[in-house]
Short mmCIF file of C-alpha atoms in Angstrom, two decimals:
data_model
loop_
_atom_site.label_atom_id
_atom_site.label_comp_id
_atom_site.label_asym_id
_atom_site.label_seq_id
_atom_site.Cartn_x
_atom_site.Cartn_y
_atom_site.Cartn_z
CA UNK H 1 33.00 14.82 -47.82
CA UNK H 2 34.93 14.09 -44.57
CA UNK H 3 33.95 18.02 -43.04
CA UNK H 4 29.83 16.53 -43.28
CA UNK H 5 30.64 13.43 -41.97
CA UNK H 6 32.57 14.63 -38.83
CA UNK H 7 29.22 17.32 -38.70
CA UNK H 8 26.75 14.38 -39.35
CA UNK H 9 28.37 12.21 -36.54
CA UNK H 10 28.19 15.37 -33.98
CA UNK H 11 25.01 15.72 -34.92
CA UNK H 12 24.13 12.35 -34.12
CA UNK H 13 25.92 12.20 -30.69
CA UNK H 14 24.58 15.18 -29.69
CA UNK H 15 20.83 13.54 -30.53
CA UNK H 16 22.12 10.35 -28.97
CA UNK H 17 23.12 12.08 -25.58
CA UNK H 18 19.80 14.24 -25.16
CA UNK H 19 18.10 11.28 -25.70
CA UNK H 20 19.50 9.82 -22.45
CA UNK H 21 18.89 13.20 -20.96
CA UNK H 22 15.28 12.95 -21.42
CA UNK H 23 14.88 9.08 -20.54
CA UNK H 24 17.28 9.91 -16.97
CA UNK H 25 14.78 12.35 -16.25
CA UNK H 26 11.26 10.23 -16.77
CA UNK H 27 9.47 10.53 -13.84
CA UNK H 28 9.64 7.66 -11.41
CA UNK H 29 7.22 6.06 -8.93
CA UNK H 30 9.20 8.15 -6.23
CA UNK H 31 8.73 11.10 -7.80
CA UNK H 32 5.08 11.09 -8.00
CA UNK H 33 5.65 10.65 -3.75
CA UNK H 34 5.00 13.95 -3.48
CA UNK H 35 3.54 15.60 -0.12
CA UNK H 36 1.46 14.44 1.41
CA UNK H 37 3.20 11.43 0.56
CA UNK H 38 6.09 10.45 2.61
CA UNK H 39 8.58 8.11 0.92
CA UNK H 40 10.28 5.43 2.39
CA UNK H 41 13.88 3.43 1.37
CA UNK H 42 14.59 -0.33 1.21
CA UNK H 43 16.04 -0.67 4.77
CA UNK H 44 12.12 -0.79 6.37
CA UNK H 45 11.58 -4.09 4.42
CA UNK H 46 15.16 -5.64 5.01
CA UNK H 47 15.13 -9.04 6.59
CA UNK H 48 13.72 -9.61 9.87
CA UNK H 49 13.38 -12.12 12.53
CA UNK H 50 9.94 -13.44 10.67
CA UNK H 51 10.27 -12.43 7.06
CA UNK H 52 10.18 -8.17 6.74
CA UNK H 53 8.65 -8.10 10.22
CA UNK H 54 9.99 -8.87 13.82
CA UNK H 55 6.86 -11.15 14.18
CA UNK H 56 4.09 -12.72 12.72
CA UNK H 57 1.17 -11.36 11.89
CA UNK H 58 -1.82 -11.15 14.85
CA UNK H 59 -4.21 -13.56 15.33
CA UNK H 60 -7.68 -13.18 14.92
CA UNK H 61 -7.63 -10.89 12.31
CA UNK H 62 -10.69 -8.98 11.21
CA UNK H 63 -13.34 -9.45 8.89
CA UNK H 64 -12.63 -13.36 8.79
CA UNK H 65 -8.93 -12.74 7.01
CA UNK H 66 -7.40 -15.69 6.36
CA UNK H 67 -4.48 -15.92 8.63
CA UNK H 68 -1.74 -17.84 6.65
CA UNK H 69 -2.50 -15.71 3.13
CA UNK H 70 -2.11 -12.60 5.93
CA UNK H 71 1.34 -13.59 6.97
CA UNK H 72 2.48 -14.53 3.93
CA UNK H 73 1.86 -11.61 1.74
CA UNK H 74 2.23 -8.93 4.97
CA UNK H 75 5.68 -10.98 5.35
CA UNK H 76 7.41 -12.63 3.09
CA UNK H 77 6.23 -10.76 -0.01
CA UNK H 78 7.09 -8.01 -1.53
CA UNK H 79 4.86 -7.80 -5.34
CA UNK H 80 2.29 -10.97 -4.90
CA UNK H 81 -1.29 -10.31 -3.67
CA UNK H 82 -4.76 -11.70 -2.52
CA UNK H 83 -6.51 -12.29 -5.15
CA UNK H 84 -8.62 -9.32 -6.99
CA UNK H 85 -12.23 -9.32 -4.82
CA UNK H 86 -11.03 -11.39 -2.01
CA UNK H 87 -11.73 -8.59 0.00
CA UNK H 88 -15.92 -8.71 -1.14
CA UNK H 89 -15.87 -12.57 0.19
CA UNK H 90 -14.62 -11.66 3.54
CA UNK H 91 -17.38 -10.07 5.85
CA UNK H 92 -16.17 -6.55 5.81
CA UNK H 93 -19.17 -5.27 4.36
CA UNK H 94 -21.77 -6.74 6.01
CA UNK H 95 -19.38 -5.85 9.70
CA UNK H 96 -19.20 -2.06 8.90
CA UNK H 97 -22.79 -1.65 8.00
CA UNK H 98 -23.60 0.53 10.97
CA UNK H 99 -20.53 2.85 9.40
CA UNK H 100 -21.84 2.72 5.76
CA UNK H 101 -25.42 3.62 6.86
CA UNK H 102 -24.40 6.03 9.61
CA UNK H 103 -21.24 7.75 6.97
CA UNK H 104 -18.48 7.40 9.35
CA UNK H 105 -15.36 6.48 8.67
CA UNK H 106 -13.43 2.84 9.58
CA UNK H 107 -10.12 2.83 10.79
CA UNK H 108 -7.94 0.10 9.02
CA UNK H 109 -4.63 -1.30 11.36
CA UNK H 110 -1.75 -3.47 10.89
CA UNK H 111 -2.28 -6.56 10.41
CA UNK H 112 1.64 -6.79 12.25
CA UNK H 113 2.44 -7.32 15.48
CA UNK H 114 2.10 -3.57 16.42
CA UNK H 115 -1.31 -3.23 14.93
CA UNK H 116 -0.38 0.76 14.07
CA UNK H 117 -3.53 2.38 12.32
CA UNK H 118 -2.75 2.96 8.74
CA UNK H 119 -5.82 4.17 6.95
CA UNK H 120 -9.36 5.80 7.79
CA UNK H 121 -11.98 5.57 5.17
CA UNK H 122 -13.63 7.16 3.41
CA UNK H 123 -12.75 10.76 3.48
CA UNK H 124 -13.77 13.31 1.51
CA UNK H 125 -16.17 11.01 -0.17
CA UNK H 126 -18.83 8.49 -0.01
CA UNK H 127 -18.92 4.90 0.73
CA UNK H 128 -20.91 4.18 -2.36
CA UNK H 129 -17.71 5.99 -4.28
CA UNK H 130 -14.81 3.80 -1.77
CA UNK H 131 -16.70 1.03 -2.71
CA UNK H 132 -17.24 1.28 -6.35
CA UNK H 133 -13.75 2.04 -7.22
CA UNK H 134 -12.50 -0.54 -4.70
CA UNK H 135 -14.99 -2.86 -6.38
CA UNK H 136 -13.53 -1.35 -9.49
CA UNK H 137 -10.00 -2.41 -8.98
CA UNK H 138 -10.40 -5.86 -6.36
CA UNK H 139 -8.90 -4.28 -4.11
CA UNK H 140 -9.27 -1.83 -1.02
CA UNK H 141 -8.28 0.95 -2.82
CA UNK H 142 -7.34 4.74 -0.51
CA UNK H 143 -6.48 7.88 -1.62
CA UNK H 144 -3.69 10.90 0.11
CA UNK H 145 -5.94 11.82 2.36
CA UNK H 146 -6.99 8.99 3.93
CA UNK H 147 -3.24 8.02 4.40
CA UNK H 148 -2.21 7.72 8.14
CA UNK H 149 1.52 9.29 7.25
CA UNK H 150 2.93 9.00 10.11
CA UNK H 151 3.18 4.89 9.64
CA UNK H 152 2.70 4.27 6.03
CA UNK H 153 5.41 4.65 3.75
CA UNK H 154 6.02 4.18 -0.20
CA UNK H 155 9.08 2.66 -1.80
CA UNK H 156 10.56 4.00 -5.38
CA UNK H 157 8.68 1.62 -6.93
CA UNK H 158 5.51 2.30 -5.91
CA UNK H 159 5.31 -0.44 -2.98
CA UNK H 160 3.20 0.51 0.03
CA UNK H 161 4.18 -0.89 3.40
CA UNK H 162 4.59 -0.10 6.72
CA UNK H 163 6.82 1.34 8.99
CA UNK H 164 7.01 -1.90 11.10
CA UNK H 165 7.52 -3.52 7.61
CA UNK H 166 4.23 -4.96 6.74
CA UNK H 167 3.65 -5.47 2.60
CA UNK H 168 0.70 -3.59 2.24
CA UNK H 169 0.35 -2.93 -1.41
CA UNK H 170 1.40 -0.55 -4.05
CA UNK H 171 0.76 3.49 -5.27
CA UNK H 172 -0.79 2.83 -8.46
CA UNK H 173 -1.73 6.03 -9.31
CA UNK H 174 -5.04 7.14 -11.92
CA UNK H 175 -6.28 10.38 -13.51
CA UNK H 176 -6.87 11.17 -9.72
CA UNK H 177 -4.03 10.82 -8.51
CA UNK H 178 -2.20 8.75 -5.89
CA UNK H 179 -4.26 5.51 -5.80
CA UNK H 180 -2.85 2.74 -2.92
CA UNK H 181 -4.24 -0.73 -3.74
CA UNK H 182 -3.68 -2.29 -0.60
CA UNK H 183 -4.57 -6.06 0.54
CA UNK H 184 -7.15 -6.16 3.03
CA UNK H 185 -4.96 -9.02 4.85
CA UNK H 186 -2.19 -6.95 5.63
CA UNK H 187 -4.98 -3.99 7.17
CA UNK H 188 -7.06 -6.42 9.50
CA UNK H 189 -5.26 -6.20 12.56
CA UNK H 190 -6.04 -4.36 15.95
CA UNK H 191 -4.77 -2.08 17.75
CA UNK H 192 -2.35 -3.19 20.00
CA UNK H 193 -2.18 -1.59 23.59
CA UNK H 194 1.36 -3.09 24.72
CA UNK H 195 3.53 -3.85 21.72
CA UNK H 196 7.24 -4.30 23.45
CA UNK H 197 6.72 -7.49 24.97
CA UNK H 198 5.35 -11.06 23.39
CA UNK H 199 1.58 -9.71 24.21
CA UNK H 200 1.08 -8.73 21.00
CA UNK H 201 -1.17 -11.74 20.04
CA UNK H 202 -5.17 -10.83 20.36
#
C-alpha cells in the first residue's frame, strides 16, 4: 500500500517537473530572431527626452502621414497601431508608381529625428506580391531580406523598432517566416543629412 503510493507520487513529480521542462523551453519571439535577424534588449526603448526618442518625429512626413498619429505611435507607444489599411488611404501608392511600373525598389526611413533607412522593398519579389500580402494584413508588411540590420532591431516579444528608438511594429511571423508588420507612420521620414544638431526638422 504505502511502497505504491511513495512510487505513484514519484511518478507524478517526475511528470510534474518535465512538464515545466518542456513549457521553459517553448520557443519564444526571441528565439525565432534568428540571423539575419539581429535582436535588440529593452534599454533602446527606455525613456527619452520625447517619449522613446530624443525628439519628435520630422515634419513633413511622406506620403501625407499624419503627423500627430506619427509621433504618437513612433513615440510614446509601444503595442498600439494605425489602424489596419491606413496605409492604402495615404498616397503611397499612387507616389511610387514610377517604382511599381519600373520594379525598383523604395527605400522606407525613420520617421525619427535621424531619418536612418530601415527597409527597401520589395526584394526578391514583386510589387503585386508586397502589395497583396500588405493588403492582406493592413499593414506594410517586409520580410528578412528587405531588413536594413544595421538600424532595425527586434525585442523578445516580437516588437520592431529602431535603433534611435522609433516603435515601428512587430515580427509576426507566417508559414514564411519572419513577417514585420510595421506602421507606415513610423517609416515616412527622410533622410537626414546633419542629425547632431536641432536641424533635423525637413
Amino acid at each position: 500500500g504505502n511502497s505504491s503510493s511513495v512510487l505513484w507520487m514519484m511518478a507524478f513529480m517526475f511528470l510534474a517537473g518535465s512538464l515545466v521542462v518542456l513549457l521553459t523551453m517553448v520557443p519564444t519571439a526571441e528565439a525565432g530572431c534568428t540571423e539575419p535577424c539581429v535582436p535588440g534588449s529593452e534599454d533602446i526603448m527606455k525613456p527619452k527626452a520625447h517619449g522613446s526618442s530624443e525628439k519628435p518625429v520630422q515634419e513633413n512626413l511622406r506620403w501625407g502621414c499624419d503627423w500627430d498619429t506619427a509621433d504618437r505611435i513612433s513615440n510614446y507607444n509601444r503595442h498600439y497601431a494605425e489602424y489596419s489599411g491606413y496605409w492604402e488611404r495615404t498616397s503611397f501608392l499612387s507616389d511610387v508608381k514610377e517604382q511599381i511600373d519600373s520594379g525598383s525598389t523604395v527605400t522606407f526611413y525613420d520617421s525619427g529625428w535621424k531619418g536612418r533607412p530601415l527597409f527597401s522593398a520589395p526584394r526578391d519579389r514583386t510589387w503585386e506580391d508586397w502589395i497583396k500580402e500588405s493588403k492582406n494584413h493592413g499593414w506594410p508588411s517586409f520580410r528578412d531580406n528587405e531588413v536594413n540590420w544595421d538600424y532595425v532591431r527586434v525585442l523578445p516579444d516580437g516588437e520592431t523598432v529602431s535603433v534611435d528608438g522609433t516603435h515601428l511594429g512587430h515580427n509576426l511571423p507566417d508559414r514564411k517566416g519572419n513577417r514585420y508588420c510595421i506602421n507606415l507612420v513610423s517609416i515616412a521620414g527622410s533622410p537626414m543629412e546633419d542629425c547632431e544638431n536641432d536641424s533635423c526638422r525637413i
